[in-house]
mmCIF file of C-alpha atoms in Angstrom:
data_model
loop_
_atom_site.group_PDB
_atom_site.id
_atom_site.type_symbol
_atom_site.label_atom_id
_atom_site.label_comp_id
_atom_site.label_asym_id
_atom_site.label_seq_id
_atom_site.Cartn_x
_atom_site.Cartn_y
_atom_site.Cartn_z
ATOM 1 C CA MET I 16 18.885 -30.709 -19.218
ATOM 2 C CA LYS I 17 16.070 -31.011 -21.887
ATOM 3 C CA ARG I 18 13.412 -33.192 -19.890
ATOM 4 C CA LEU I 19 14.434 -29.897 -16.909
ATOM 5 C CA LEU I 20 13.925 -27.370 -19.418
ATOM 6 C CA ALA I 21 9.980 -28.872 -20.008
ATOM 7 C CA VAL I 22 9.121 -29.300 -16.948
ATOM 8 C CA LEU I 23 10.355 -25.419 -15.489
ATOM 9 C CA LEU I 24 7.968 -24.698 -18.638
ATOM 10 C CA SER I 25 4.728 -26.646 -17.698
ATOM 11 C CA LEU I 26 5.277 -25.021 -14.060
ATOM 12 C CA LEU I 27 5.123 -21.549 -15.635
ATOM 13 C CA LEU I 28 2.523 -22.006 -18.509
ATOM 14 C CA ALA I 29 0.497 -23.131 -15.195
ATOM 15 C CA LEU I 30 0.964 -19.870 -12.685
ATOM 16 C CA PRO I 31 -1.280 -18.367 -14.730
ATOM 17 C CA ALA I 32 -3.903 -20.879 -14.809
ATOM 18 C CA ALA I 33 -4.047 -21.437 -10.917
ATOM 19 C CA TYR I 34 -4.036 -17.572 -10.238
ATOM 20 C CA ALA I 35 -6.808 -17.112 -12.082
ATOM 21 C CA GLN I 36 -8.613 -20.023 -9.598
ATOM 22 C CA ASP I 37 -7.782 -18.239 -6.767
ATOM 23 C CA ARG I 38 -9.456 -14.969 -7.758
ATOM 24 C CA LYS I 39 -12.708 -14.330 -5.920
ATOM 25 C CA SER I 40 -16.151 -13.805 -7.767
ATOM 26 C CA PHE I 41 -18.119 -11.455 -5.746
ATOM 27 C CA PRO I 42 -21.825 -10.702 -5.726
ATOM 28 C CA GLN I 43 -23.222 -7.850 -7.850
ATOM 29 C CA ALA I 44 -24.574 -5.934 -4.239
ATOM 30 C CA GLU I 45 -20.480 -6.209 -3.166
ATOM 31 C CA LEU I 46 -19.653 -5.113 -6.287
ATOM 32 C CA ASP I 47 -22.520 -1.911 -5.563
ATOM 33 C CA GLN I 48 -20.945 -1.418 -2.535
ATOM 34 C CA MET I 49 -17.228 -1.380 -2.977
ATOM 35 C CA LEU I 50 -17.964 0.975 -6.518
ATOM 36 C CA ALA I 51 -19.858 3.399 -4.940
ATOM 37 C CA PRO I 52 -17.237 5.680 -3.542
ATOM 38 C CA VAL I 53 -15.089 5.918 -6.973
ATOM 39 C CA ALA I 54 -17.861 5.394 -9.852
ATOM 40 C CA LEU I 55 -18.348 9.319 -10.540
ATOM 41 C CA TYR I 56 -14.362 9.965 -10.490
ATOM 42 C CA PRO I 57 -13.055 10.873 -14.265
ATOM 43 C CA ASP I 58 -12.499 8.006 -16.874
ATOM 44 C CA PRO I 59 -9.273 8.450 -16.837
ATOM 45 C CA LEU I 60 -8.423 8.475 -12.974
ATOM 46 C CA LEU I 61 -11.009 5.833 -12.352
ATOM 47 C CA SER I 62 -8.510 3.682 -14.990
ATOM 48 C CA GLN I 63 -5.426 3.857 -12.721
ATOM 49 C CA VAL I 64 -7.356 3.047 -9.349
ATOM 50 C CA LEU I 65 -8.896 0.286 -10.751
ATOM 51 C CA MET I 66 -4.932 -0.634 -11.851
ATOM 52 C CA ALA I 67 -3.165 -0.001 -8.460
ATOM 53 C CA SER I 68 -5.968 -1.347 -6.650
ATOM 54 C CA THR I 69 -4.548 -5.040 -8.010
ATOM 55 C CA TYR I 70 -0.789 -3.521 -6.366
ATOM 56 C CA PRO I 71 -1.322 -3.384 -2.526
ATOM 57 C CA LEU I 72 1.767 -4.357 -1.203
ATOM 58 C CA GLU I 73 3.030 -1.253 -3.811
ATOM 59 C CA ILE I 74 0.066 1.413 -2.530
ATOM 60 C CA VAL I 75 1.347 0.626 1.422
ATOM 61 C CA GLU I 76 5.065 1.817 -0.126
ATOM 62 C CA ALA I 77 3.723 4.343 -1.939
ATOM 63 C CA ALA I 78 1.955 6.271 0.353
ATOM 64 C CA ARG I 79 4.790 5.895 2.784
ATOM 65 C CA TRP I 80 6.408 7.854 0.634
ATOM 66 C CA SER I 81 4.328 10.781 0.797
ATOM 67 C CA ARG I 82 3.725 10.837 3.765
ATOM 68 C CA ALA I 83 7.370 11.058 4.098
ATOM 69 C CA HIS I 84 6.967 14.140 1.358
ATOM 70 C CA PRO I 85 4.274 16.054 2.779
ATOM 71 C CA GLY I 86 3.417 19.051 0.322
ATOM 72 C CA ILE I 87 4.205 16.868 -3.168
ATOM 73 C CA GLN I 88 1.240 16.299 -5.833
ATOM 74 C CA GLY I 89 1.343 16.496 -9.553
ATOM 75 C CA ASP I 90 3.848 15.592 -11.841
ATOM 76 C CA GLU I 91 6.655 16.782 -9.287
ATOM 77 C CA ALA I 92 5.607 13.689 -6.933
ATOM 78 C CA VAL I 93 5.549 11.538 -10.099
ATOM 79 C CA ARG I 94 9.071 12.101 -11.203
ATOM 80 C CA ALA I 95 10.688 11.740 -7.748
ATOM 81 C CA VAL I 96 10.020 8.297 -7.669
ATOM 82 C CA ALA I 97 10.923 7.690 -11.124
ATOM 83 C CA GLU I 98 13.246 4.857 -9.899
ATOM 84 C CA LYS I 99 11.115 3.004 -7.453
ATOM 85 C CA ASP I 100 10.136 -0.371 -9.198
ATOM 86 C CA TRP I 101 6.440 0.701 -8.663
ATOM 87 C CA ASP I 102 3.866 -0.025 -11.272
ATOM 88 C CA PRO I 103 2.537 2.897 -13.210
ATOM 89 C CA SER I 104 -0.630 3.307 -11.821
ATOM 90 C CA VAL I 105 0.760 3.351 -8.645
ATOM 91 C CA LYS I 106 3.689 5.826 -9.470
ATOM 92 C CA SER I 107 0.502 8.502 -10.985
ATOM 93 C CA LEU I 108 -1.468 8.431 -7.513
ATOM 94 C CA LEU I 109 1.147 10.310 -5.912
ATOM 95 C CA ALA I 110 -0.076 12.987 -8.377
ATOM 96 C CA PHE I 111 -3.290 13.323 -5.753
ATOM 97 C CA PRO I 112 -2.171 12.341 -1.934
ATOM 98 C CA ASN I 113 -4.996 12.193 -0.507
ATOM 99 C CA LEU I 114 -6.944 10.031 -2.418
ATOM 100 C CA LEU I 115 -3.700 7.585 -2.098
ATOM 101 C CA ALA I 116 -3.636 7.665 1.784
ATOM 102 C CA ARG I 117 -6.851 7.030 1.855
ATOM 103 C CA MET I 118 -6.279 3.819 -0.255
ATOM 104 C CA ASP I 119 -3.540 3.154 1.995
ATOM 105 C CA GLU I 120 -5.733 3.757 5.007
ATOM 106 C CA GLN I 121 -8.396 1.072 3.936
ATOM 107 C CA LEU I 122 -6.824 -1.516 2.624
ATOM 108 C CA ASP I 123 -9.315 -4.137 2.817
ATOM 109 C CA TRP I 124 -11.301 -2.278 0.492
ATOM 110 C CA THR I 125 -8.257 -1.589 -1.862
ATOM 111 C CA ARG I 126 -7.502 -4.803 -1.994
ATOM 112 C CA ARG I 127 -11.197 -6.439 -2.514
ATOM 113 C CA LEU I 128 -11.455 -3.489 -5.581
ATOM 114 C CA GLY I 129 -8.602 -4.619 -7.104
ATOM 115 C CA ASP I 130 -9.104 -8.819 -6.995
ATOM 116 C CA ALA I 131 -13.097 -7.796 -7.871
ATOM 117 C CA PHE I 132 -11.296 -5.853 -11.341
ATOM 118 C CA LEU I 133 -9.246 -8.879 -12.455
ATOM 119 C CA ALA I 134 -11.333 -10.820 -11.877
ATOM 120 C CA GLN I 135 -14.844 -9.487 -13.206
ATOM 121 C CA GLU I 136 -13.174 -6.236 -15.133
ATOM 122 C CA ALA I 137 -16.598 -6.493 -17.676
ATOM 123 C CA GLN I 138 -18.898 -6.708 -15.048
ATOM 124 C CA VAL I 139 -17.040 -3.404 -12.989
ATOM 125 C CA MET I 140 -17.165 -1.925 -16.110
ATOM 126 C CA ASP I 141 -21.224 -2.441 -16.062
ATOM 127 C CA THR I 142 -21.289 -1.424 -12.392
ATOM 128 C CA VAL I 143 -19.494 1.499 -12.668
ATOM 129 C CA GLN I 144 -22.055 2.440 -15.389
ATOM 130 C CA GLN I 145 -25.168 1.485 -13.506
ATOM 131 C CA LEU I 146 -24.211 3.960 -10.846
ATOM 132 C CA ARG I 147 -23.377 6.590 -12.855
ATOM 133 C CA GLN I 148 -26.910 5.842 -14.279
ATOM 134 C CA ARG I 149 -28.300 6.264 -11.206
ATOM 135 C CA ALA I 150 -26.437 9.526 -10.123
ATOM 136 C CA GLN I 151 -27.883 10.919 -13.266
ATOM 137 C CA ALA I 152 -31.323 9.861 -12.544
ATOM 138 C CA SER I 153 -31.360 11.378 -8.777
ATOM 139 C CA GLY I 154 -29.989 14.872 -10.240
ATOM 140 C CA ASN I 155 -26.657 14.438 -9.613
ATOM 141 C CA LEU I 156 -24.233 13.744 -12.601
ATOM 142 C CA ALA I 157 -23.924 17.412 -14.319
ATOM 143 C CA PRO I 158 -21.757 18.857 -16.391
ATOM 144 C CA ASP I 159 -19.710 21.932 -15.053
ATOM 145 C CA GLU I 160 -16.402 23.925 -15.003
ATOM 146 C CA ARG I 161 -14.620 20.549 -13.465
ATOM 147 C CA GLN I 162 -15.418 18.262 -15.563
ATOM 148 C CA SER I 163 -17.712 17.137 -18.896
ATOM 149 C CA VAL I 164 -20.685 14.334 -19.030
ATOM 150 C CA VAL I 165 -20.830 13.114 -22.485
ATOM 151 C CA VAL I 166 -23.846 10.225 -23.035
ATOM 152 C CA GLU I 167 -23.701 8.597 -25.860
ATOM 153 C CA GLY I 168 -24.968 5.265 -26.527
ATOM 154 C CA GLY I 169 -26.281 4.426 -23.212
ATOM 155 C CA THR I 170 -22.640 4.838 -21.709
ATOM 156 C CA ILE I 171 -21.825 8.029 -19.240
ATOM 157 C CA ALA I 172 -18.027 8.992 -20.144
ATOM 158 C CA ILE I 173 -16.890 12.025 -17.607
ATOM 159 C CA GLU I 174 -14.073 13.424 -18.553
ATOM 160 C CA PRO I 175 -11.672 16.532 -16.992
ATOM 161 C CA ALA I 176 -13.205 20.071 -18.411
ATOM 162 C CA ASN I 177 -9.378 21.174 -18.347
ATOM 163 C CA PRO I 178 -7.463 18.495 -19.501
ATOM 164 C CA ARG I 179 -4.307 19.680 -17.495
ATOM 165 C CA VAL I 180 -6.565 20.297 -14.039
ATOM 166 C CA VAL I 181 -7.788 17.707 -12.363
ATOM 167 C CA TYR I 182 -10.375 18.107 -9.596
ATOM 168 C CA VAL I 183 -11.456 14.069 -7.338
ATOM 169 C CA PRO I 184 -14.552 14.172 -6.103
ATOM 170 C CA TYR I 185 -16.264 13.769 -3.127
ATOM 171 C CA TYR I 186 -19.215 12.598 -2.751
ATOM 172 C CA ASP I 187 -22.261 10.556 0.102
ATOM 173 C CA PRO I 188 -23.662 7.820 -1.806
ATOM 174 C CA TYR I 189 -26.476 7.844 0.157
ATOM 175 C CA VAL I 190 -26.907 10.776 -1.744
ATOM 176 C CA VAL I 191 -25.727 11.304 -4.696
ATOM 177 C CA TYR I 192 -27.293 7.949 -6.579
ATOM 178 C CA GLY I 193 -30.800 8.473 -3.967
ATOM 179 C CA PRO I 194 -32.197 5.818 -1.536
ATOM 180 C CA TRP I 195 -29.784 3.020 -1.058
ATOM 181 C CA TRP I 196 -30.873 -0.818 -2.443
ATOM 182 C CA TRP I 197 -29.190 -3.667 -0.787
ATOM 183 C CA SER I 198 -30.101 -2.744 3.027
ATOM 184 C CA ALA I 199 -27.194 -5.727 3.811
ATOM 185 C CA TYR I 200 -24.663 -4.506 2.177
ATOM 186 C CA PRO I 201 -24.344 -0.186 2.806
ATOM 187 C CA PRO I 202 -22.213 2.032 0.106
ATOM 188 C CA VAL I 203 -18.855 2.430 1.254
ATOM 189 C CA VAL I 204 -18.451 6.197 2.713
ATOM 190 C CA TRP I 205 -15.696 7.908 4.074
ATOM 191 C CA ALA I 206 -15.176 11.327 5.156
ATOM 192 C CA PRO I 207 -14.108 14.452 2.867
ATOM 193 C CA TRP I 208 -10.346 15.612 2.792
ATOM 194 C CA PRO I 209 -9.682 18.756 4.411
ATOM 195 C CA GLY I 210 -10.200 21.517 2.663
ATOM 196 C CA TYR I 211 -13.007 20.209 0.617
ATOM 197 C CA ALA I 212 -15.902 22.263 0.189
ATOM 198 C CA VAL I 213 -19.677 21.750 -0.321
ATOM 199 C CA VAL I 214 -20.904 22.758 -3.611
ATOM 200 C CA ARG I 215 -24.767 21.323 -3.406
ATOM 201 C CA PRO I 216 -26.329 18.643 -1.085
ATOM 202 C CA GLY I 217 -24.010 15.230 -0.810
ATOM 203 C CA PHE I 218 -21.603 16.899 -3.219
ATOM 204 C CA TRP I 219 -17.851 18.584 -2.385
ATOM 205 C CA TRP I 220 -15.171 20.074 -4.219
ATOM 206 C CA GLY I 221 -11.287 20.156 -3.553
ATOM 207 C CA VAL I 222 -8.629 22.471 -5.321
ATOM 208 C CA GLY I 223 -7.310 21.233 -8.878
ATOM 209 C CA ILE I 224 -4.422 19.099 -9.035
ATOM 210 C CA GLY I 225 -2.558 20.312 -11.917
ATOM 211 C CA ILE I 226 -0.571 18.061 -14.543
ATOM 212 C CA THR I 227 0.797 18.007 -17.667
ATOM 213 C CA THR I 228 -1.418 17.169 -20.888
ATOM 214 C CA GLY I 229 -1.252 13.664 -21.418
ATOM 215 C CA PHE I 230 -0.144 12.717 -17.942
ATOM 216 C CA PHE I 231 -2.926 9.833 -17.957
ATOM 217 C CA TYR I 232 -1.801 6.892 -19.405
ATOM 218 C CA GLY I 233 -4.827 4.628 -18.805
ATOM 219 C CA GLY I 234 -8.366 4.804 -20.084
ATOM 220 C CA VAL I 235 -11.836 3.325 -20.633
ATOM 221 C CA ASP I 236 -12.770 1.489 -23.591
ATOM 222 C CA TRP I 237 -17.184 1.264 -21.864
ATOM 223 C CA HIS I 238 -17.991 -0.502 -25.574
ATOM 224 C CA HIS I 239 -15.575 -3.787 -24.856
ATOM 225 C CA ARG I 240 -16.302 -3.046 -21.377
ATOM 226 C CA HIS I 241 -11.927 -2.952 -19.924
ATOM 227 C CA VAL I 242 -9.765 -0.627 -19.256
ATOM 228 C CA LYS I 243 -6.982 0.361 -21.678
ATOM 229 C CA VAL I 244 -3.718 1.775 -22.026
ATOM 230 C CA VAL I 245 -3.756 4.739 -24.200
ATOM 231 C CA HIS I 246 -0.217 6.534 -23.908
ATOM 232 C CA ALA I 247 2.156 3.968 -23.428
ATOM 233 C CA GLN I 248 5.039 5.933 -23.738
ATOM 234 C CA ASN I 249 4.303 8.538 -20.879
ATOM 235 C CA TYR I 250 7.145 9.680 -18.550
ATOM 236 C CA TYR I 251 6.386 7.437 -15.954
ATOM 237 C CA VAL I 252 5.469 4.514 -17.752
ATOM 238 C CA LYS I 253 8.527 3.657 -19.360
ATOM 239 C CA PRO I 254 11.357 1.572 -17.538
ATOM 240 C CA ALA I 255 13.641 2.858 -15.384
ATOM 241 C CA TYR I 256 17.250 2.579 -15.806
ATOM 242 C CA ARG I 257 17.753 1.064 -12.356
ATOM 243 C CA TYR I 258 15.760 -0.387 -10.049
ATOM 244 C CA GLN I 259 15.911 -1.919 -6.842
ATOM 245 C CA ASN I 260 14.816 -5.032 -6.947
ATOM 246 C CA ALA I 261 15.616 -7.911 -9.613
ATOM 247 C CA TYR I 262 12.457 -7.986 -11.056
ATOM 248 C CA TRP I 263 11.492 -8.837 -14.642
ATOM 249 C CA HIS I 264 9.001 -6.488 -15.859
ATOM 250 C CA LYS I 265 6.422 -6.987 -18.801
ATOM 251 C CA PRO I 266 6.001 -4.269 -21.952
ATOM 252 C CA ILE I 267 3.181 -2.475 -20.917
ATOM 253 C CA GLN I 268 1.889 -1.442 -25.084
ATOM 254 C CA ALA I 269 -0.961 0.876 -25.627
ATOM 255 C CA GLY I 270 -4.179 -1.504 -26.075
ATOM 256 C CA ARG I 271 -6.099 -3.635 -23.010
ATOM 257 C CA TRP I 272 -4.448 -3.032 -20.594
ATOM 258 C CA GLN I 273 -2.120 -6.408 -19.156
ATOM 259 C CA HIS I 274 -1.683 -7.541 -15.218
ATOM 260 C CA ASP I 275 1.754 -8.018 -13.658
ATOM 261 C CA THR I 276 2.183 -10.615 -11.384
ATOM 262 C CA THR I 277 5.137 -9.616 -10.959
ATOM 263 C CA HIS I 278 4.492 -6.186 -9.462
ATOM 264 C CA ARG I 279 1.934 -8.462 -7.473
ATOM 265 C CA ARG I 280 4.207 -9.867 -5.308
ATOM 266 C CA GLY I 281 2.702 -12.762 -3.856
ATOM 267 C CA VAL I 282 -0.586 -10.916 -2.123
ATOM 268 C CA GLY I 283 -1.796 -13.469 -0.348
ATOM 269 C CA GLN I 284 -0.293 -14.512 2.982
ATOM 270 C CA ARG I 285 2.421 -12.094 2.150
ATOM 271 C CA TYR I 286 -0.946 -9.459 2.262
ATOM 272 C CA ASP I 287 -2.384 -10.765 5.615
ATOM 273 C CA GLN I 288 0.936 -10.453 7.249
ATOM 274 C CA ARG I 289 1.239 -7.015 6.242
ATOM 275 C CA ARG I 290 -2.285 -5.765 7.127
ATOM 276 C CA ALA I 291 -2.336 -6.941 10.008
ATOM 277 C CA GLU I 292 0.538 -5.043 10.879
ATOM 278 C CA HIS I 293 -0.708 -2.091 8.991
ATOM 279 C CA ARG I 294 -3.498 -2.191 11.185
ATOM 280 C CA ALA I 295 -6.032 -0.055 8.898
ATOM 281 C CA GLN I 296 -8.388 2.390 10.914
ATOM 282 C CA PRO I 297 -12.128 1.442 10.529
ATOM 283 C CA MET I 298 -13.818 4.155 7.769
ATOM 284 C CA PRO I 299 -14.980 7.542 9.441
ATOM 285 C CA PRO I 300 -18.634 8.293 9.377
ATOM 286 C CA ALA I 301 -19.579 10.017 6.589
ATOM 287 C CA PHE I 302 -20.959 13.465 7.298
ATOM 288 C CA ARG I 303 -17.483 14.518 9.277
ATOM 289 C CA THR I 304 -15.988 17.272 7.996
ATOM 290 C CA ALA I 305 -12.851 16.375 7.802
ATOM 291 C CA SER I 306 -11.115 13.094 7.579
ATOM 292 C CA PRO I 307 -8.852 11.308 10.462
ATOM 293 C CA GLN I 308 -5.304 12.092 11.060
ATOM 294 C CA HIS I 309 -3.144 10.032 8.909
ATOM 295 C CA PRO I 310 -1.586 7.008 11.337
ATOM 296 C CA GLN I 311 1.934 7.340 11.292
ATOM 297 C CA PRO I 312 4.401 4.911 8.989
ATOM 298 C CA ARG I 313 5.390 1.331 10.714
ATOM 299 C CA PHE I 314 7.545 -0.515 9.737
ATOM 300 C CA ASP I 315 9.086 -4.533 9.969
ATOM 301 C CA LYS I 316 12.141 -6.456 9.249
ATOM 302 C CA ARG I 317 11.005 -6.088 5.540
ATOM 303 C CA ASP I 318 10.832 -2.230 5.312
ATOM 304 C CA GLU I 319 14.155 -2.449 7.065
ATOM 305 C CA ARG I 320 15.634 -4.447 4.220
ATOM 306 C CA ARG I 321 14.706 -1.997 1.242
ATOM 307 C CA GLY I 322 16.259 0.723 3.358
ATOM 308 C CA ASP I 323 13.152 2.772 3.631
ATOM 309 C CA ALA I 324 12.601 2.374 7.688
ATOM 310 C CA GLN I 325 13.718 3.117 10.955
ATOM 311 C CA PRO I 326 14.923 0.565 13.360
ATOM 312 C CA ASP I 327 12.337 -0.754 15.840
ATOM 313 C CA HIS I 328 12.891 -0.008 19.284
ATOM 314 C CA ARG I 329 14.263 -3.086 20.421
ATOM 315 C CA MET I 330 17.280 -2.303 18.256
ATOM 316 C CA GLN I 331 17.622 0.752 19.639
ATOM 317 C CA GLN I 332 18.312 -0.747 23.240
ATOM 318 C CA PRO I 333 21.663 -0.411 24.462
ATOM 319 C CA ARG I 334 22.942 -3.575 23.732
ATOM 320 C CA VAL I 335 25.637 -4.684 26.572
ATOM 321 C CA GLU I 336 27.515 -7.764 24.749
ATOM 322 C CA GLY I 337 30.743 -5.000 24.064
ATOM 323 C CA PRO I 338 32.375 -6.669 27.644
ATOM 324 C CA GLN I 339 32.432 -10.071 26.282
ATOM 325 C CA ARG I 340 34.243 -9.449 23.530
ATOM 326 C CA GLN I 341 36.721 -7.898 25.087
ATOM 327 C CA GLN I 342 37.629 -10.498 27.551
ATOM 328 C CA PRO I 343 40.835 -12.145 27.807
ATOM 329 C CA LYS I 344 41.149 -15.009 26.341
ATOM 330 C CA GLY I 345 41.272 -18.392 28.180
ATOM 331 C CA GLN I 346 38.731 -17.444 30.966
ATOM 332 C CA ALA I 347 35.505 -18.725 32.009
ATOM 333 C CA PRO I 348 32.355 -17.392 32.185
ATOM 334 C CA GLN I 349 31.342 -16.205 35.663
ATOM 335 C CA ARG I 350 28.161 -17.271 35.972
ATOM 336 C CA GLY I 351 25.854 -15.758 39.497
ATOM 337 C CA PRO I 352 27.558 -15.153 42.750
ATOM 338 C CA GLN I 353 30.312 -17.887 42.312
ATOM 339 C CA PRO I 354 33.114 -17.532 44.718
ATOM 340 C CA ARG I 355 35.896 -15.877 43.217
ATOM 341 C CA MET I 356 39.749 -16.370 44.428
ATOM 342 C CA GLU I 357 40.158 -12.975 45.888
ATOM 343 C CA ALA I 358 44.387 -13.347 46.303
ATOM 344 C CA PRO I 359 44.712 -13.291 42.591
ATOM 345 C CA GLN I 360 42.789 -10.626 42.084
ATOM 346 C CA ARG I 361 43.963 -8.243 44.560
ATOM 347 C CA SER I 362 47.183 -8.784 42.938
ATOM 348 C CA GLN I 363 46.432 -7.741 39.856
ATOM 349 C CA PRO I 364 44.374 -4.067 39.702
ATOM 350 C CA ARG I 365 43.638 -4.770 36.001
ATOM 351 C CA MET I 366 41.704 -7.956 36.321
ATOM 352 C CA GLU I 367 39.948 -6.253 39.903
ATOM 353 C CA ALA I 368 39.159 -3.309 36.941
ATOM 354 C CA HIS I 369 37.572 -5.753 34.846
ATOM 355 C CA ARG I 370 35.071 -7.289 36.860
ATOM 356 C CA PRO I 371 32.335 -5.344 37.604
ATOM 357 C CA GLN I 372 32.243 -4.456 33.890
ATOM 358 C CA SER I 373 31.564 -8.972 33.789
ATOM 359 C CA GLN I 374 27.841 -8.162 35.341
ATOM 360 C CA PRO I 375 26.291 -7.205 32.692
ATOM 361 C CA ARG I 376 27.264 -9.756 30.801
ATOM 362 C CA MET I 377 26.171 -12.234 32.877
ATOM 363 C CA GLU I 378 22.343 -11.311 32.980
ATOM 364 C CA THR I 379 22.455 -10.826 29.304
ATOM 365 C CA ARG I 380 23.646 -14.579 28.521
ATOM 366 C CA GLY I 381 21.057 -16.337 31.563
ATOM 367 C CA GLY I 382 18.570 -14.673 28.890
ATOM 368 C CA GLY I 383 18.616 -11.443 27.259
ATOM 369 C CA GLY I 384 16.522 -9.911 29.745
ATOM 370 C CA PHE I 385 17.587 -6.194 31.368
ATOM 371 C CA GLY I 386 17.198 -7.122 35.368
ATOM 372 C CA GLY I 387 17.012 -9.915 37.123
ATOM 373 C CA GLY I 388 16.434 -11.323 40.136
ATOM 374 C CA GLY I 389 18.155 -11.514 43.750
ATOM 375 C CA ARG I 390 20.904 -14.169 42.148
ATOM 376 C CA GLY I 391 21.753 -11.854 39.631
ATOM 377 C CA GLY I 392 22.094 -12.436 36.348
ATOM 378 C CA GLU I 393 21.122 -15.856 36.273
ATOM 379 C CA GLY I 394 17.644 -14.977 37.406
ATOM 380 C CA GLY I 395 17.286 -12.763 34.958
ATOM 381 C CA GLY I 396 17.809 -14.616 32.437
ATOM 382 C CA ARG I 397 14.523 -17.270 33.938
ATOM 383 C CA GLY I 398 12.934 -14.338 34.396
ATOM 384 C CA HIS I 399 12.982 -12.562 31.103
ATOM 385 C CA GLY I 400 13.809 -14.337 28.184
ATOM 386 C CA ARG I 401 14.782 -12.957 24.584
ATOM 387 C CA SER I 402 11.377 -12.038 23.099
#
C-alpha cells in the first residue's frame, strides 16, 4: 500500500511539470496581435478576461447559456449560474454577454490568449503596457466620464470612472495604436456590437452595464507584472453548495492568481474536437457597423450527458424496432420475400394481421437504413448501413 501511494504521489507531482512543458511560447509579434483588441479594457475587466481565456471549454458552455437567456446581464446573469461548476472568471463574464459571445465565436483567439497568459504572464502584462503607451502617444487614450486613466511609475492603469457602471469599449487597433508595426502579424480586429456609437475616430462606446460595488474579484499588479485576486469572498467566487460534476477545486485566496487545472478539463485533444464541432466563424472586418448574427447553439453527445442539449436529428427519426419486441416467441425473423405458409396463416387471422408489421423490422435488421431496394429490407440494409 505504501508503495502504491508513493507511485501515485510521484505521478501527481509530475503532472504540473508535464503541463508546463506543453505550454507554447509566443513571439512578441503574436502577443501584440492577440492583445490588441483588449489591452485598453479597464484593468478589473481585463484581468478576468485573461483568467477566463484559460478555460475555453467553459467559455463555450457559458456563452451557450447566455444565448439561451437573452437580455440578462450584470449581476442578475452571474447570480443565475451560481450552481454551475465554472471558474469564477468565466461566471463573471456572463455580466457582459456581448464580450462573452465574441470570445465564444473566436475560440482560436481565446485559446491562444489563455495559453500565452499561462506561459508568459509577465510578458503579457508588459505587452499590455506597451500597447497602452502607443495609444496614449497617438492621443487615443484619455480619461472621460466612462473611465479614468492614471499614469504612475511608467505604468498606465485604467479603471471604471464609476465602480458600479462598466463600459466595455470597442476600438479599431489600426487607428488607436497608430500605424501597425508588424506587417506579417496584423492585429485581431472585430466589429463593434449593435448599439455602439462612434465618439471619436476609431473609438466606439455602448451603454454601461450596472454591477454591484466590488463585483470584480480580480485586478492587476503592474509592479509585479501579474494578475491578482483582490476579493476572494465575492459572492460568485465562493464555492457553490452543489456541483454538477465531481471535481475538486483549489480554494481561491487573495494574492497572486493561481490557475486551477481541474477547470481546464483536458484542453488539447478535447479542445480540438470541440473546436471542430463549434466551427468558429472568421473574424468580421473592422469597419462593419453591426456584428454578425450569433451562431445557433451546437450540441454533441457530450453536452447531452450534461443535460443541457437537445438530441440531434438522428435521435428524432422514428424508430421501427417496436414490432420486434412484440413478436411472438418462437417465430424466427423473416428476411426478404421468402415463401410463407399461407394455409396456416389464413386459419389464424391474428398472425395475418401481424404480418405487415414485420416488414419495417426486416429493413432495420438488414442494415438500419430507411428504404431498400427491390428485395425488401435485405436490399435496403446493403445500400444504407448505419452511419
